[in-house]
CSV table of C-alpha atoms in Angstrom, one decimal:
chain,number,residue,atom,x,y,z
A,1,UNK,CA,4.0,-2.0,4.7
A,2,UNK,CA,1.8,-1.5,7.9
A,3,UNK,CA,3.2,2.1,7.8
A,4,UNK,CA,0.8,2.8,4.8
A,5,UNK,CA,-2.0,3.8,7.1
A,6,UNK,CA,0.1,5.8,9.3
A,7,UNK,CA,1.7,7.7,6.4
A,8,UNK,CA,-2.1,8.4,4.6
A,9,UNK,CA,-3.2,10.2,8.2
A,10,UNK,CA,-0.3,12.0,7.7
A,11,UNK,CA,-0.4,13.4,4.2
A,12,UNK,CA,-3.9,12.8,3.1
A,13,UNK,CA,-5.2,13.2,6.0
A,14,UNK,CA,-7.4,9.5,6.0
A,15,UNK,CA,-7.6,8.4,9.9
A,16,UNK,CA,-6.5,4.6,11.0
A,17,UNK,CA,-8.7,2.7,12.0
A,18,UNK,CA,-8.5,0.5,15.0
A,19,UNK,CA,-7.7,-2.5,13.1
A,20,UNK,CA,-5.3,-0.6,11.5
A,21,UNK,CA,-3.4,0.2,14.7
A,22,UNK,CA,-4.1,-3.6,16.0
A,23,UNK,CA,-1.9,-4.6,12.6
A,24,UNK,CA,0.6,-1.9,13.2
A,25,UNK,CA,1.6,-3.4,16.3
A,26,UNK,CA,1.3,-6.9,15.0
A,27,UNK,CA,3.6,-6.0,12.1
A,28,UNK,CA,6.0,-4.4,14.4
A,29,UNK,CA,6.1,-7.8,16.8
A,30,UNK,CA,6.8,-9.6,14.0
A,31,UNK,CA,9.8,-7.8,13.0
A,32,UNK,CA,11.4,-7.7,16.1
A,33,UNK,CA,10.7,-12.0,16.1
A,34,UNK,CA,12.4,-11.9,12.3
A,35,UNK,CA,15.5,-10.1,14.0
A,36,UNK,CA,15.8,-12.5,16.4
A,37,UNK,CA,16.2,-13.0,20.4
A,38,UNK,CA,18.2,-10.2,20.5
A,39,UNK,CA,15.7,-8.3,18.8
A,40,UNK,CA,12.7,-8.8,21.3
A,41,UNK,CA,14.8,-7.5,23.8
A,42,UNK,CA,14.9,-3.6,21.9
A,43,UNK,CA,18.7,-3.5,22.7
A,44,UNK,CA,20.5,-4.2,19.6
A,45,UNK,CA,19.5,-1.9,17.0
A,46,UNK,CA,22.3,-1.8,14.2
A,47,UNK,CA,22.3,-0.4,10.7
A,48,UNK,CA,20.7,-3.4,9.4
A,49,UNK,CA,18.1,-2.6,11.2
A,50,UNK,CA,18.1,1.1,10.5
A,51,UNK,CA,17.9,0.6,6.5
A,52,UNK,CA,15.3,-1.8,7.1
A,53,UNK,CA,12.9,0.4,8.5
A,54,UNK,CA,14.4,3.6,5.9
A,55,UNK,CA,13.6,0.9,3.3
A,56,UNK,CA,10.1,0.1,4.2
A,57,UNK,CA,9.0,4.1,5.1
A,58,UNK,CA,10.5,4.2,1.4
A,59,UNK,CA,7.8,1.3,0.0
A,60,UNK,CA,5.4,3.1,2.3
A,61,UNK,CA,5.9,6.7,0.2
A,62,UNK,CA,6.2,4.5,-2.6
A,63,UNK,CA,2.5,2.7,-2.5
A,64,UNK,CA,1.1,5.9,-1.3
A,65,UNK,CA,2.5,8.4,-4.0
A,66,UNK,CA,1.6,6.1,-7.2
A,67,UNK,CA,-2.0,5.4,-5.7
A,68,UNK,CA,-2.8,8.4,-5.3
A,69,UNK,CA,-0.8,9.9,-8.9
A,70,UNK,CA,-1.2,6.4,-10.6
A,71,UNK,CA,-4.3,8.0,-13.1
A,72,UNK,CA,-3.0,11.1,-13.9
A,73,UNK,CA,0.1,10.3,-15.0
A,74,UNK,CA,2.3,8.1,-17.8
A,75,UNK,CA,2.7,5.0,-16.4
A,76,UNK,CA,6.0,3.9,-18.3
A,77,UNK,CA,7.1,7.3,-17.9
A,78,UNK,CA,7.4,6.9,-14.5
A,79,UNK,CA,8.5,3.7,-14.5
A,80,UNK,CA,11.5,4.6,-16.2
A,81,UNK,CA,12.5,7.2,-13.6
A,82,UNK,CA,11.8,4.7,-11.2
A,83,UNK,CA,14.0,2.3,-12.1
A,84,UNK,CA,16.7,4.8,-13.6
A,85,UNK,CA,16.9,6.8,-10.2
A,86,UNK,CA,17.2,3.1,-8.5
A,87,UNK,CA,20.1,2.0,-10.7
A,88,UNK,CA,21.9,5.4,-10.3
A,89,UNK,CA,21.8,5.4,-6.2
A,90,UNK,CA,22.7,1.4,-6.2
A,91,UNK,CA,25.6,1.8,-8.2
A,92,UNK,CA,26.7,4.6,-6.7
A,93,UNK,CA,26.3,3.3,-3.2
A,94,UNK,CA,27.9,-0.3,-4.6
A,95,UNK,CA,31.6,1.1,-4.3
A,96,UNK,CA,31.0,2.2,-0.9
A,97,UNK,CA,30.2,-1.2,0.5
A,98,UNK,CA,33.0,-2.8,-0.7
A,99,UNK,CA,31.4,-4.0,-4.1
A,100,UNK,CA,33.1,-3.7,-7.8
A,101,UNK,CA,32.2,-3.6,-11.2
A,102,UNK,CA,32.4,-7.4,-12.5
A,103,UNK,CA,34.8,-8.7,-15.0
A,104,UNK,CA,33.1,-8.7,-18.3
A,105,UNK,CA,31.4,-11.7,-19.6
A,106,UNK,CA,28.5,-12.4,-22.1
A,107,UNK,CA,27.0,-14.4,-19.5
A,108,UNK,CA,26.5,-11.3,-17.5
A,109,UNK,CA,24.9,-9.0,-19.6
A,110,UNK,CA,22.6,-11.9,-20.6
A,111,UNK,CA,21.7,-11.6,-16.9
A,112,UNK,CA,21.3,-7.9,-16.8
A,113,UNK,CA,19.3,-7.8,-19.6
A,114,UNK,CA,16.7,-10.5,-18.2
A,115,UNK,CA,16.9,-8.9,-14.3
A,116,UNK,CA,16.3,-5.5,-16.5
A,117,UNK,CA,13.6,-6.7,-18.3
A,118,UNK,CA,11.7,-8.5,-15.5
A,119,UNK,CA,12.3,-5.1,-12.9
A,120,UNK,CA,10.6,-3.2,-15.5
A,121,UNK,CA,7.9,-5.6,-16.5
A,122,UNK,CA,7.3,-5.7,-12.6
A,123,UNK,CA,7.0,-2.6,-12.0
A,124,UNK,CA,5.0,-1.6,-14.5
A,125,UNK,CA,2.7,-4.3,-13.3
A,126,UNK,CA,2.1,-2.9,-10.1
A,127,UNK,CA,1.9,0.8,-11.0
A,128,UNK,CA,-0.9,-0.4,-13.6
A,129,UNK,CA,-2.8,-2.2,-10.9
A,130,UNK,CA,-2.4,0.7,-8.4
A,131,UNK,CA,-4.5,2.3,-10.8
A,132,UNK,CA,-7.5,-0.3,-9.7
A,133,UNK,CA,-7.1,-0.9,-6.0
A,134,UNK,CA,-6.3,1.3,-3.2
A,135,UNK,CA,-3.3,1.7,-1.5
A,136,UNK,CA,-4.0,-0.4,1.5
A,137,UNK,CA,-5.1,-3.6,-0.5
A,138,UNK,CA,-2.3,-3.1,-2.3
A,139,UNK,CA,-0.4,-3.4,0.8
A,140,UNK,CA,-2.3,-6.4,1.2
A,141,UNK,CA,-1.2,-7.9,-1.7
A,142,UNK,CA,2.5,-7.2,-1.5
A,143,UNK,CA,2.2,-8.6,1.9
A,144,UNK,CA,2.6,-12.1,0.5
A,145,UNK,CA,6.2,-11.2,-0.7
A,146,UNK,CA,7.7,-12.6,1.9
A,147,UNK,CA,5.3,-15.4,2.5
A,148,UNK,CA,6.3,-16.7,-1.2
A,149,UNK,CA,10.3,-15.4,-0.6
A,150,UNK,CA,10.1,-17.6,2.6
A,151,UNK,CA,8.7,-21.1,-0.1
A,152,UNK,CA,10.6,-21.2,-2.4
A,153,UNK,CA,13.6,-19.9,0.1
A,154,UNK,CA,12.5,-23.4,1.7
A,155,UNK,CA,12.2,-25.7,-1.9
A,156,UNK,CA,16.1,-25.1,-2.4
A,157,UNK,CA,17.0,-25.5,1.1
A,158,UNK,CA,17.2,-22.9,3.0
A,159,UNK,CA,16.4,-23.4,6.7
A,160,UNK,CA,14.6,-20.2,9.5
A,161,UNK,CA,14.6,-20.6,13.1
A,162,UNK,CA,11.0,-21.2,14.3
A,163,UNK,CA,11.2,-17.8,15.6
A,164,UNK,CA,11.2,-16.2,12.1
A,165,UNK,CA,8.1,-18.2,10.8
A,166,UNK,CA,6.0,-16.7,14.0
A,167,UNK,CA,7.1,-13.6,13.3
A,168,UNK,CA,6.3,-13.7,9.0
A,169,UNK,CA,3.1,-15.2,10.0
A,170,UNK,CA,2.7,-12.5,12.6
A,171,UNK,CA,4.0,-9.4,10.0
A,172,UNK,CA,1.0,-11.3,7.1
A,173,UNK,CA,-1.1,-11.6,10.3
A,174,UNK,CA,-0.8,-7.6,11.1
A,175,UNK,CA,-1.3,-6.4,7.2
A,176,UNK,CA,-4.8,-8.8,7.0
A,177,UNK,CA,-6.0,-7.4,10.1
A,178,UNK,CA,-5.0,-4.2,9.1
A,179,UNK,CA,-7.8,-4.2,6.1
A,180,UNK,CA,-10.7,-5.7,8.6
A,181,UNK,CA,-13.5,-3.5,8.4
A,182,UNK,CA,-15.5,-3.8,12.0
A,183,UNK,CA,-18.6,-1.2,10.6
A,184,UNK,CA,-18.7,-3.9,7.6
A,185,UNK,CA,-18.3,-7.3,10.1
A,186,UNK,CA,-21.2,-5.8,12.4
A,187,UNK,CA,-23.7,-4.9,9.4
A,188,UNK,CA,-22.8,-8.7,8.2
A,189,UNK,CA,-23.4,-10.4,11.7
A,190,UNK,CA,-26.6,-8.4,11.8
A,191,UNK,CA,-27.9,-9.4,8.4
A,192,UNK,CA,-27.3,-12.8,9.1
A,193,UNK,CA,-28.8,-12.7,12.5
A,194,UNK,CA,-32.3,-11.3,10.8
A,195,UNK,CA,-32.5,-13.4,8.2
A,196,UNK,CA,-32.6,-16.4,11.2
A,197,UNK,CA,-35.1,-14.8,12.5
């Protein structure tokens, strides 16, 4: 997600701000605390790793194109593709990592049908809203993925090293700072410090 910024100067050609570097790094400390010891040492770097970051430049395109395209275009149009392309490349890729189709069962389809339905509700949520905010609060916003991911991982028992809660806190931490204004923070300290005068 803290790649937004540094994708827009790319494409669009909107500049990072400072705090937008400050949260870069941030993001990127955090990550190497989620990998673990052996990540903060910039050693072990394994595919894991690789399709992490190839996922997240992914999201990155991802926020960036449908902010910019999100009202111009059909909405559930492209939320079809979306999720159409999506299914075609994970099932394809499935039988390559050792994955096969399941036995059939009524039971399963029920669940496809409700993961289906949710996917698509979900994304068609957040292309909608795309519409209203910009593609760096929207960054914001998906920031607390992992920050809810990481509770209700916790309500059914699921334990992290301390480790990994610095660096979630420190990834959350690196998307907030990222959307600190300082131009806005100065005019604010220097209304205030008028109006005690």
């Amino acid at each position: 997600m803290p790649l937004v910024p540094l994708l827009q100067w790319l494409f669009l050609k909107r500049r990072p701000t400072r705090m937008n570097f400050l949260g870069i790094m941030l993001a990127f400390l955090g990550l190497a605390c989620l990998a673990g010891p052996n990540g903060l040492d910039g050693t072990v770097v394994g595919r894991g790793e690789l399709f992490t970051a190839l996922g997240a430049l992914a999201i990155a395109t991802e926020i960036i194109l449908i902010s910019r395209y999100a009202g111009k275009i059909n909405l559930i149009r492209v939320t079809v593709i979306q999720l159409l392309v999506t299914s075609i490349i994970a099932f394809s890729v499935s039988a390559g990592v050792g994955e096969r189709v399941p036995d059939f069962s009524w039971g399963l389809i029920g669940i496809v049908l409700m993961m289906g339905f949710a996917s698509a509700l979900i994304q068609t949520t957040m292309n909608w809203a795309q519409k209203h905010v910009s593609a760096t609060r929207a960054t914001l916003i998906y920031a607390a993925e992992p920050v809810w991911g990481g509770v209700i991982g916790r309500l059914y028992g699921e334990r992290l090293p301390f480790l990994a809660f610095i660096g979630a806190a420190l990834i959350v931490l690196g998307v907030i700072v990222s959307e600190v204004r300082l131009k806005s923070l100065r005019r604010r300290a220097k209304r205030r410090h008028k109006r005690l005068r």
